[in-house]
Tab-separated table of C-alpha atoms in Angstrom:
chain	number	residue	atom	x	y	z
C	11	MET	CA	-10.487	38.576	-13.165
C	12	LYS	CA	-7.137	40.127	-14.130
C	13	LYS	CA	-3.951	39.427	-12.202
C	14	LEU	CA	-5.790	36.819	-10.177
C	15	SER	CA	-6.121	34.596	-13.236
C	16	VAL	CA	-2.380	34.592	-13.723
C	17	VAL	CA	-1.904	33.476	-10.111
C	18	VAL	CA	-4.437	30.678	-10.554
C	19	LEU	CA	-2.715	29.652	-13.767
C	20	VAL	CA	0.662	29.326	-12.085
C	21	LEU	CA	-0.783	27.348	-9.185
C	22	LEU	CA	-2.518	24.901	-11.503
C	23	LEU	CA	0.620	24.319	-13.534
C	24	GLY	CA	2.534	23.443	-10.409
C	25	LEU	CA	5.317	25.864	-11.343
C	26	SER	CA	5.206	27.546	-7.964
C	27	LYS	CA	6.127	25.561	-4.844
C	28	ALA	CA	5.428	27.342	-1.611
C	29	TYR	CA	6.861	24.601	0.573
C	30	ALA	CA	10.531	25.350	0.101
C	31	GLN	CA	11.918	25.355	3.647
C	32	ASP	CA	10.692	21.968	4.904
C	33	ASP	CA	12.800	19.016	3.722
C	34	GLU	CA	9.970	16.546	4.435
C	35	VAL	CA	7.427	18.432	2.313
C	36	ASN	CA	7.663	16.910	-1.166
C	37	PRO	CA	4.403	17.292	-3.152
C	38	ILE	CA	3.911	15.644	-6.532
C	39	THR	CA	2.809	17.953	-9.360
C	40	THR	CA	1.406	16.987	-12.775
C	41	ALA	CA	0.011	18.494	-15.935
C	42	ALA	CA	-3.798	18.746	-16.249
C	43	PRO	CA	-4.583	18.386	-12.514
C	44	PHE	CA	-8.223	19.267	-13.278
C	45	LEU	CA	-8.664	15.571	-14.150
C	46	LEU	CA	-8.573	14.768	-10.407
C	47	ILE	CA	-11.330	17.198	-9.401
C	48	ALA	CA	-14.506	15.391	-8.335
C	49	PRO	CA	-17.106	16.764	-10.772
C	50	ASP	CA	-20.408	15.953	-9.073
C	51	ALA	CA	-22.182	17.004	-5.902
C	52	ARG	CA	-23.118	13.488	-4.789
C	53	ALA	CA	-19.461	12.489	-4.475
C	54	GLY	CA	-18.782	15.994	-3.174
C	55	GLY	CA	-20.938	15.187	-0.154
C	56	LEU	CA	-19.077	11.869	0.320
C	57	ALA	CA	-15.578	13.385	0.632
C	58	ASP	CA	-15.095	13.038	-3.162
C	59	MET	CA	-15.464	9.235	-2.978
C	60	GLY	CA	-16.877	7.171	-5.815
C	61	VAL	CA	-14.858	4.077	-6.702
C	62	ALA	CA	-17.076	1.725	-4.667
C	63	THR	CA	-20.298	3.690	-4.135
C	64	SER	CA	-23.539	2.720	-5.870
C	65	PRO	CA	-23.761	3.542	-9.610
C	66	ASP	CA	-24.840	6.990	-10.735
C	67	ALA	CA	-24.608	9.194	-13.829
C	68	SER	CA	-21.079	10.463	-13.001
C	69	SER	CA	-19.536	7.047	-12.364
C	70	LEU	CA	-17.203	7.412	-15.360
C	71	HIS	CA	-14.968	9.751	-13.350
C	72	TYR	CA	-14.556	7.333	-10.408
C	73	ASN	CA	-15.180	3.798	-11.647
C	74	PRO	CA	-16.797	3.245	-15.069
C	75	ALA	CA	-17.318	-0.457	-14.301
C	76	LYS	CA	-20.266	0.592	-12.113
C	77	TYR	CA	-22.392	1.389	-15.171
C	78	ALA	CA	-23.006	-2.325	-15.762
C	79	PHE	CA	-24.950	-2.303	-12.462
C	80	SER	CA	-26.965	0.815	-13.256
C	81	GLU	CA	-30.708	0.579	-12.663
C	82	SER	CA	-31.674	3.041	-15.430
C	83	GLN	CA	-31.491	2.488	-19.170
C	84	TRP	CA	-30.393	6.096	-19.765
C	85	GLN	CA	-28.789	8.552	-17.372
C	86	ILE	CA	-27.904	12.170	-18.081
C	87	GLY	CA	-25.904	14.058	-15.469
C	88	LEU	CA	-25.059	17.765	-15.472
C	89	ASN	CA	-22.635	19.027	-12.816
C	90	TYR	CA	-21.382	22.496	-11.886
C	91	THR	CA	-18.570	23.246	-9.445
C	92	PRO	CA	-17.522	26.859	-8.734
C	93	TRP	CA	-13.773	27.188	-8.140
C	94	LEU	CA	-12.101	29.771	-5.860
C	95	ARG	CA	-15.493	31.345	-5.320
C	96	ASN	CA	-14.190	33.336	-2.330
C	97	LEU	CA	-11.826	35.192	-4.686
C	98	THR	CA	-13.462	35.299	-8.099
C	99	ASN	CA	-16.630	34.345	-9.942
C	100	ASP	CA	-15.472	33.120	-13.347
C	101	VAL	CA	-13.475	29.981	-12.602
C	102	SER	CA	-15.485	26.758	-12.641
C	103	LEU	CA	-15.652	23.074	-13.588
C	104	THR	CA	-18.664	21.964	-15.641
C	105	SER	CA	-19.334	18.411	-16.805
C	106	LEU	CA	-21.913	16.443	-18.738
C	107	PHE	CA	-22.285	12.653	-18.444
C	108	VAL	CA	-24.463	10.365	-20.576
C	109	SER	CA	-24.760	6.605	-20.019
C	110	ASN	CA	-26.792	3.859	-21.681
C	111	LYS	CA	-27.521	0.417	-20.244
C	112	ILE	CA	-27.466	-1.725	-23.410
C	113	ASN	CA	-28.821	-4.767	-21.606
C	114	GLU	CA	-28.599	-6.343	-18.160
C	115	ARG	CA	-24.889	-7.132	-18.637
C	116	SER	CA	-23.356	-4.174	-20.454
C	117	ALA	CA	-23.366	-0.407	-20.737
C	118	TRP	CA	-21.527	2.448	-22.397
C	119	ALA	CA	-21.006	6.028	-21.264
C	120	THR	CA	-19.438	9.262	-22.439
C	121	SER	CA	-18.681	12.597	-20.810
C	122	LEU	CA	-17.336	16.085	-21.374
C	123	THR	CA	-15.524	17.891	-18.557
C	124	TYR	CA	-14.656	21.568	-19.060
C	125	PHE	CA	-12.494	23.628	-16.701
C	126	SER	CA	-12.592	27.380	-17.329
C	127	LEU	CA	-9.988	29.655	-15.772
C	128	GLY	CA	-11.948	32.774	-16.614
C	129	SER	CA	-10.621	35.759	-18.551
C	130	ILE	CA	-7.168	37.344	-18.456
C	131	GLU	CA	-6.856	40.932	-19.686
C	132	LEU	CA	-3.559	41.509	-21.485
C	133	THR	CA	-1.829	44.894	-21.673
C	134	ASP	CA	1.532	46.110	-22.962
C	135	GLY	CA	4.101	48.053	-20.960
C	136	SER	CA	2.133	51.252	-21.481
C	137	GLY	CA	-1.104	49.805	-20.242
C	138	ILE	CA	-2.674	49.562	-23.687
C	139	SER	CA	-5.062	46.652	-23.987
C	140	LEU	CA	-3.936	43.712	-26.101
C	141	GLY	CA	-7.194	41.842	-25.729
C	142	THR	CA	-8.215	39.000	-23.451
C	143	GLU	CA	-7.320	35.348	-23.088
C	144	ASN	CA	-9.581	32.559	-21.878
C	145	PRO	CA	-7.335	29.679	-20.740
C	146	ASN	CA	-9.214	26.420	-20.347
C	147	GLU	CA	-8.870	22.661	-20.189
C	148	PHE	CA	-11.274	19.914	-21.167
C	149	ALA	CA	-11.528	16.144	-21.458
C	150	ILE	CA	-13.805	13.957	-23.601
C	151	ASP	CA	-14.302	10.403	-22.320
C	152	GLY	CA	-15.822	7.178	-23.540
C	153	THR	CA	-16.128	3.824	-21.755
C	154	TYR	CA	-17.617	0.345	-22.067
C	155	SER	CA	-18.623	-1.698	-19.014
C	156	LEU	CA	-19.439	-5.429	-18.931
C	157	LYS	CA	-20.607	-7.797	-16.204
C	158	LEU	CA	-18.355	-10.827	-15.913
C	159	SER	CA	-20.746	-12.453	-13.430
C	160	GLU	CA	-23.718	-11.557	-11.272
C	161	VAL	CA	-21.447	-9.638	-8.880
C	162	ILE	CA	-18.371	-8.448	-10.835
C	163	SER	CA	-17.939	-6.055	-13.748
C	164	MET	CA	-15.007	-4.517	-15.608
C	165	ALA	CA	-14.605	-1.464	-17.830
C	166	VAL	CA	-12.110	0.145	-20.153
C	167	GLY	CA	-12.177	3.795	-21.106
C	168	LEU	CA	-10.456	6.211	-23.462
C	169	ARG	CA	-9.926	9.902	-22.709
C	170	TYR	CA	-8.890	12.814	-24.926
C	171	ILE	CA	-7.264	15.632	-22.934
C	172	HIS	CA	-6.826	19.225	-24.114
C	173	SER	CA	-5.010	21.798	-21.982
C	174	ASN	CA	-4.799	25.323	-23.362
C	175	LEU	CA	-3.178	27.446	-20.663
C	176	ALA	CA	-0.894	29.428	-22.973
C	177	VAL	CA	-1.280	33.217	-23.141
C	178	ARG	CA	-0.054	35.645	-25.803
C	179	VAL	CA	2.661	37.402	-23.845
C	180	ASP	CA	6.351	37.961	-24.562
C	181	ASN	CA	8.618	35.041	-23.656
C	182	SER	CA	5.703	32.759	-22.799
C	183	GLU	CA	6.946	29.164	-22.708
C	184	ILE	CA	3.682	27.448	-21.824
C	185	GLN	CA	2.168	25.590	-24.746
C	186	THR	CA	-1.086	23.850	-25.594
C	187	VAL	CA	-1.261	20.134	-24.775
C	188	ASN	CA	-3.259	17.454	-26.590
C	189	THR	CA	-2.988	13.849	-25.472
C	190	PHE	CA	-4.881	10.621	-24.798
C	191	ALA	CA	-5.221	8.408	-21.722
C	192	VAL	CA	-6.768	5.055	-20.803
C	193	ASP	CA	-8.744	3.863	-17.755
C	194	VAL	CA	-9.128	0.277	-16.503
C	195	ALA	CA	-11.613	-0.489	-13.716
C	196	MET	CA	-13.330	-3.293	-11.795
C	197	TYR	CA	-16.405	-3.241	-9.555
C	198	TYR	CA	-17.904	-5.772	-7.148
C	199	GLN	CA	-21.457	-5.636	-5.801
C	200	SER	CA	-22.612	-8.594	-3.743
C	201	LEU	CA	-26.073	-10.052	-3.662
C	202	GLU	CA	-28.304	-8.787	-0.884
C	203	LYS	CA	-27.997	-11.035	2.191
C	204	ASN	CA	-29.728	-11.212	5.544
C	205	TYR	CA	-27.653	-10.412	8.643
C	206	GLY	CA	-30.272	-10.959	11.327
C	207	ASP	CA	-32.031	-7.675	12.053
C	208	PHE	CA	-31.144	-6.172	8.673
C	209	ASN	CA	-30.123	-7.070	5.153
C	210	GLY	CA	-26.789	-6.011	3.680
C	211	ARG	CA	-24.799	-5.649	0.479
C	212	TRP	CA	-21.012	-5.364	0.043
C	213	ARG	CA	-19.379	-3.155	-2.562
C	214	ALA	CA	-15.753	-2.837	-3.713
C	215	GLY	CA	-13.976	-1.142	-6.581
C	216	VAL	CA	-10.605	-0.393	-8.123
C	217	ASN	CA	-9.723	2.007	-10.920
C	218	ILE	CA	-6.475	3.069	-12.590
C	219	SER	CA	-7.228	6.234	-14.535
C	220	ASN	CA	-5.341	8.604	-16.844
C	221	MET	CA	-2.726	6.123	-18.036
C	222	GLY	CA	-1.014	7.977	-20.838
C	223	PRO	CA	2.216	9.466	-22.191
C	224	LYS	CA	4.065	12.414	-20.711
C	225	VAL	CA	3.449	15.836	-22.240
C	226	GLU	CA	5.608	18.845	-23.021
C	227	LEU	CA	3.964	21.569	-20.982
C	228	VAL	CA	6.842	24.060	-21.041
C	229	VAL	CA	8.836	24.548	-24.242
C	230	GLY	CA	12.327	23.130	-23.814
C	231	GLY	CA	11.611	21.852	-20.307
C	232	GLN	CA	11.322	18.386	-18.828
C	233	GLU	CA	8.171	16.595	-19.929
C	234	SER	CA	5.378	16.411	-17.331
C	235	PHE	CA	3.337	13.413	-16.243
C	236	ILE	CA	-0.433	13.527	-16.470
C	237	PRO	CA	-2.190	12.540	-13.195
C	238	THR	CA	-2.307	8.740	-13.483
C	239	ASN	CA	-4.271	7.761	-10.391
C	240	PHE	CA	-4.943	4.544	-8.473
C	241	LYS	CA	-8.207	4.248	-6.520
C	242	ILE	CA	-9.365	1.369	-4.355
C	243	GLY	CA	-12.247	1.262	-1.929
C	244	GLY	CA	-15.056	-0.640	-0.323
C	245	GLY	CA	-18.381	-0.137	1.364
C	246	PHE	CA	-21.373	-1.815	2.960
C	247	ASP	CA	-25.103	-1.107	2.635
C	248	PHE	CA	-27.088	-1.558	5.848
C	249	ILE	CA	-30.560	-2.184	4.393
C	250	LEU	CA	-32.696	-1.640	7.481
C	251	ASP	CA	-36.057	-2.047	5.729
C	252	ASN	CA	-37.725	-1.208	2.428
C	253	SER	CA	-37.405	2.516	3.085
C	254	ASN	CA	-34.168	3.046	5.030
C	255	THR	CA	-30.585	2.288	3.942
C	256	ILE	CA	-27.310	3.458	5.476
C	257	THR	CA	-24.064	3.068	3.538
C	258	ALA	CA	-20.532	3.365	4.976
C	259	GLY	CA	-17.441	3.544	2.794
C	260	LEU	CA	-13.643	3.829	2.790
C	261	GLU	CA	-11.416	4.792	-0.152
C	262	LEU	CA	-7.675	5.135	-0.814
C	263	ASN	CA	-6.077	7.154	-3.625
C	264	LYS	CA	-2.482	7.330	-4.839
C	265	LEU	CA	-0.874	9.123	-7.764
C	266	LEU	CA	1.077	6.667	-9.943
C	267	VAL	CA	3.611	9.388	-10.713
C	268	PRO	CA	7.272	9.351	-9.598
C	269	THR	CA	8.125	11.243	-6.422
C	270	PRO	CA	10.542	14.150	-7.035
C	271	PRO	CA	14.021	13.243	-5.691
C	272	ILE	CA	16.027	15.419	-3.346
C	273	ARG	CA	18.793	17.126	-5.328
C	274	ASP	CA	21.907	19.061	-4.413
C	275	ASN	CA	21.159	22.749	-4.966
C	276	ALA	CA	24.611	23.395	-6.412
C	277	THR	CA	25.221	20.391	-8.655
C	278	GLY	CA	21.716	19.057	-9.237
C	279	GLU	CA	22.838	15.546	-8.330
C	280	ILE	CA	20.304	13.253	-6.662
C	281	ILE	CA	20.916	12.972	-2.905
C	282	ALA	CA	17.892	10.798	-2.056
C	283	GLY	CA	15.199	9.117	-4.090
C	284	MET	CA	15.257	8.088	-7.734
C	285	ASP	CA	15.480	9.899	-11.064
C	286	ASP	CA	11.953	10.996	-12.005
C	287	ASN	CA	12.822	11.697	-15.650
C	288	VAL	CA	11.477	8.350	-16.879
C	289	GLY	CA	8.724	7.131	-19.194
C	290	PHE	CA	5.139	6.988	-17.989
C	291	LEU	CA	4.984	3.186	-17.723
C	292	GLN	CA	8.198	2.997	-15.713
C	293	GLY	CA	6.963	5.926	-13.676
C	294	MET	CA	3.773	4.063	-12.732
C	295	PHE	CA	5.738	1.151	-11.246
C	296	GLN	CA	8.493	3.345	-9.805
C	297	SER	CA	5.936	5.462	-7.936
C	298	TRP	CA	5.440	2.610	-5.435
C	299	TYR	CA	9.040	2.598	-4.134
C	300	ASP	CA	10.903	5.784	-5.120
C	301	ALA	CA	10.110	8.201	-2.238
C	302	PRO	CA	13.296	9.860	-0.869
C	303	ARG	CA	12.328	9.102	2.750
C	304	GLY	CA	11.426	5.511	1.976
C	305	PHE	CA	8.372	3.598	3.200
C	306	GLU	CA	7.195	6.379	5.517
C	307	GLU	CA	6.921	8.838	2.643
C	308	GLU	CA	5.298	6.249	0.373
C	309	MET	CA	2.527	5.872	2.961
C	310	GLU	CA	2.116	9.650	3.062
C	311	GLU	CA	1.269	9.579	-0.645
C	312	PHE	CA	-2.003	7.746	0.030
C	313	ILE	CA	-5.089	9.912	0.386
C	314	TRP	CA	-7.834	8.327	2.470
C	315	GLN	CA	-11.528	9.149	2.637
C	316	LEU	CA	-14.413	8.066	4.856
C	317	SER	CA	-18.089	8.616	4.133
C	318	GLY	CA	-21.619	7.778	5.126
C	319	GLU	CA	-24.899	8.083	3.234
C	320	TYR	CA	-28.480	7.735	4.486
C	321	LEU	CA	-31.137	7.009	1.866
C	322	TYR	CA	-34.857	7.221	2.585
C	323	ASN	CA	-37.288	5.529	0.235
C	324	ASP	CA	-35.013	6.254	-2.771
C	325	VAL	CA	-36.195	9.888	-2.755
C	326	PHE	CA	-34.079	11.650	-0.118
C	327	ALA	CA	-30.435	11.287	0.909
C	328	LEU	CA	-28.148	12.781	3.551
C	329	ARG	CA	-24.356	12.495	3.178
C	330	ALA	CA	-21.186	13.266	5.104
C	331	GLY	CA	-17.513	12.491	4.669
C	332	TYR	CA	-13.919	13.258	5.614
C	333	PHE	CA	-10.937	13.670	3.240
C	334	HIS	CA	-7.321	13.439	4.460
C	335	GLU	CA	-4.087	14.160	2.617
C	336	SER	CA	-0.682	14.212	4.341
C	337	PRO	CA	0.648	17.670	5.288
C	338	ASN	CA	3.795	16.750	3.352
C	339	LYS	CA	1.903	16.009	0.136
C	340	GLY	CA	-0.537	18.887	-0.158
C	341	ASN	CA	-2.280	19.015	3.246
C	342	ARG	CA	-5.852	18.904	1.941
C	343	GLN	CA	-8.074	17.970	4.859
C	344	TYR	CA	-11.768	18.689	4.992
C	345	PHE	CA	-15.240	17.547	5.994
C	346	THR	CA	-18.118	17.414	3.533
C	347	LEU	CA	-21.888	17.537	3.827
C	348	GLY	CA	-24.465	16.815	1.163
C	349	ALA	CA	-28.066	16.053	0.345
C	350	GLY	CA	-29.993	14.564	-2.545
C	351	PHE	CA	-33.616	14.868	-3.665
C	352	LYS	CA	-35.384	12.741	-6.261
C	353	PHE	CA	-38.532	13.852	-8.099
C	354	ARG	CA	-39.764	10.973	-10.278
C	355	SER	CA	-37.033	10.619	-12.922
C	356	THR	CA	-35.015	13.681	-11.886
C	357	SER	CA	-32.501	13.961	-9.037
C	358	LEU	CA	-30.903	17.069	-7.563
C	359	ASP	CA	-27.764	16.842	-5.411
C	360	ILE	CA	-25.929	19.537	-3.460
C	361	SER	CA	-22.773	19.455	-1.355
C	362	TYR	CA	-20.753	21.746	0.886
C	363	LEU	CA	-17.110	21.607	1.999
C	364	ILE	CA	-15.768	22.559	5.453
C	365	ASN	CA	-12.001	23.040	5.419
C	366	SER	CA	-10.091	21.604	8.421
C	367	SER	CA	-6.565	22.411	7.215
C	368	ASP	CA	-4.478	25.569	7.479
C	369	VAL	CA	-4.091	25.424	3.682
C	370	ASN	CA	-6.838	27.241	1.780
C	371	ASN	CA	-9.180	25.017	-0.222
C	372	PRO	CA	-10.569	26.337	-3.549
C	373	LEU	CA	-13.972	24.810	-2.695
C	374	GLU	CA	-14.201	26.189	0.843
C	375	SER	CA	-17.645	27.640	1.670
C	376	THR	CA	-18.909	26.690	-1.792
C	377	LEU	CA	-22.127	24.941	-2.800
C	378	ARG	CA	-21.841	22.398	-5.620
C	379	PHE	CA	-24.795	21.244	-7.711
C	380	SER	CA	-25.663	18.205	-9.830
C	381	LEU	CA	-28.766	17.365	-11.848
C	382	THR	CA	-29.479	13.814	-13.027
C	383	ILE	CA	-32.220	12.619	-15.373
C	384	ASN	CA	-33.088	8.895	-15.571
C	385	LEU	CA	-34.894	7.658	-18.666
C	386	GLY	CA	-36.099	4.364	-20.087
C	387	ASP	CA	-36.493	0.955	-18.509
C	388	SER	CA	-35.436	0.164	-14.976
C	389	TYR	CA	-33.014	-2.707	-14.368
C	390	ALA	CA	-33.336	-4.317	-10.947
C	391	TYR	CA	-30.197	-5.538	-9.159
C	392	PHE	CA	-29.448	-9.251	-9.496
């Protein structure tokens, strides 16, 4: 990919805003947005949900507190997500997750997520080749999860973030970013209870991820926030019998990043909203009440997702979901489909996205794949 890579680079940095003429359209942009991409195909089939779903190898991305409820002593998950596959073939997100259930109350996990933007061929004004660049971003995570009771667990996590989107061209102001972030999460999984014709289990979760300092993405420019994100969700397992389970879930997401104010084009003075040039901690609190259009716009900043999963005999799963983002905040709206297959200790998951918005989705008409290996002792649910 040549010029296309440059276009992708600009889009990911959030330096280009194609919404200019609508006063109500006010998207929030951050550095390192790859941190918000759902890495695995199981969640991909559930509308990218994961904060309150059952534990799996990739739980660190959604809610690391779930690992304390994992049934396997060791889990290894490998995920591959093509990106912009309709336009190019060398942009992708790849991730590796490893978790270990230390005992029935605690677990640790680590992961590596790598986002490749492919290759950019550089030339001078005469068309002479100056070599190639391979811009990329990656994150290395670690977390510890502990059960506080039979039904509640908590987790803390640390993340190292590296963003190398700079290219060797004249007057380039984009620089490499290295920073750290922290996650804090909680998970609730009830005991199985009889509800007449079926048994059931409630699930709930909350996670605040990517809490960390602002970064200087552009030399001499205003520092950028990383995508601090708040997730909360719940679900219910309809356990019909020993072989059939249906799970329904709902999740809400919100960026804990200040909303850009409306400024006067001539003077730069703030007309509506609040100054977004603040520290990351103040920005997290301010993000709940700083929208220029008030409460209505604050509600637009919530992304909501619905999903359903059918599991047969712990060996086959069918999944579906719907993802909705306000047209004024990005307009991502899509349906998802997915399936999972388990062969002894190995699971294979696939998912497919159906775009329902007039804004192109980089995962449209793309198959995503995940492979999970479960090793060691099995821990039954309390």
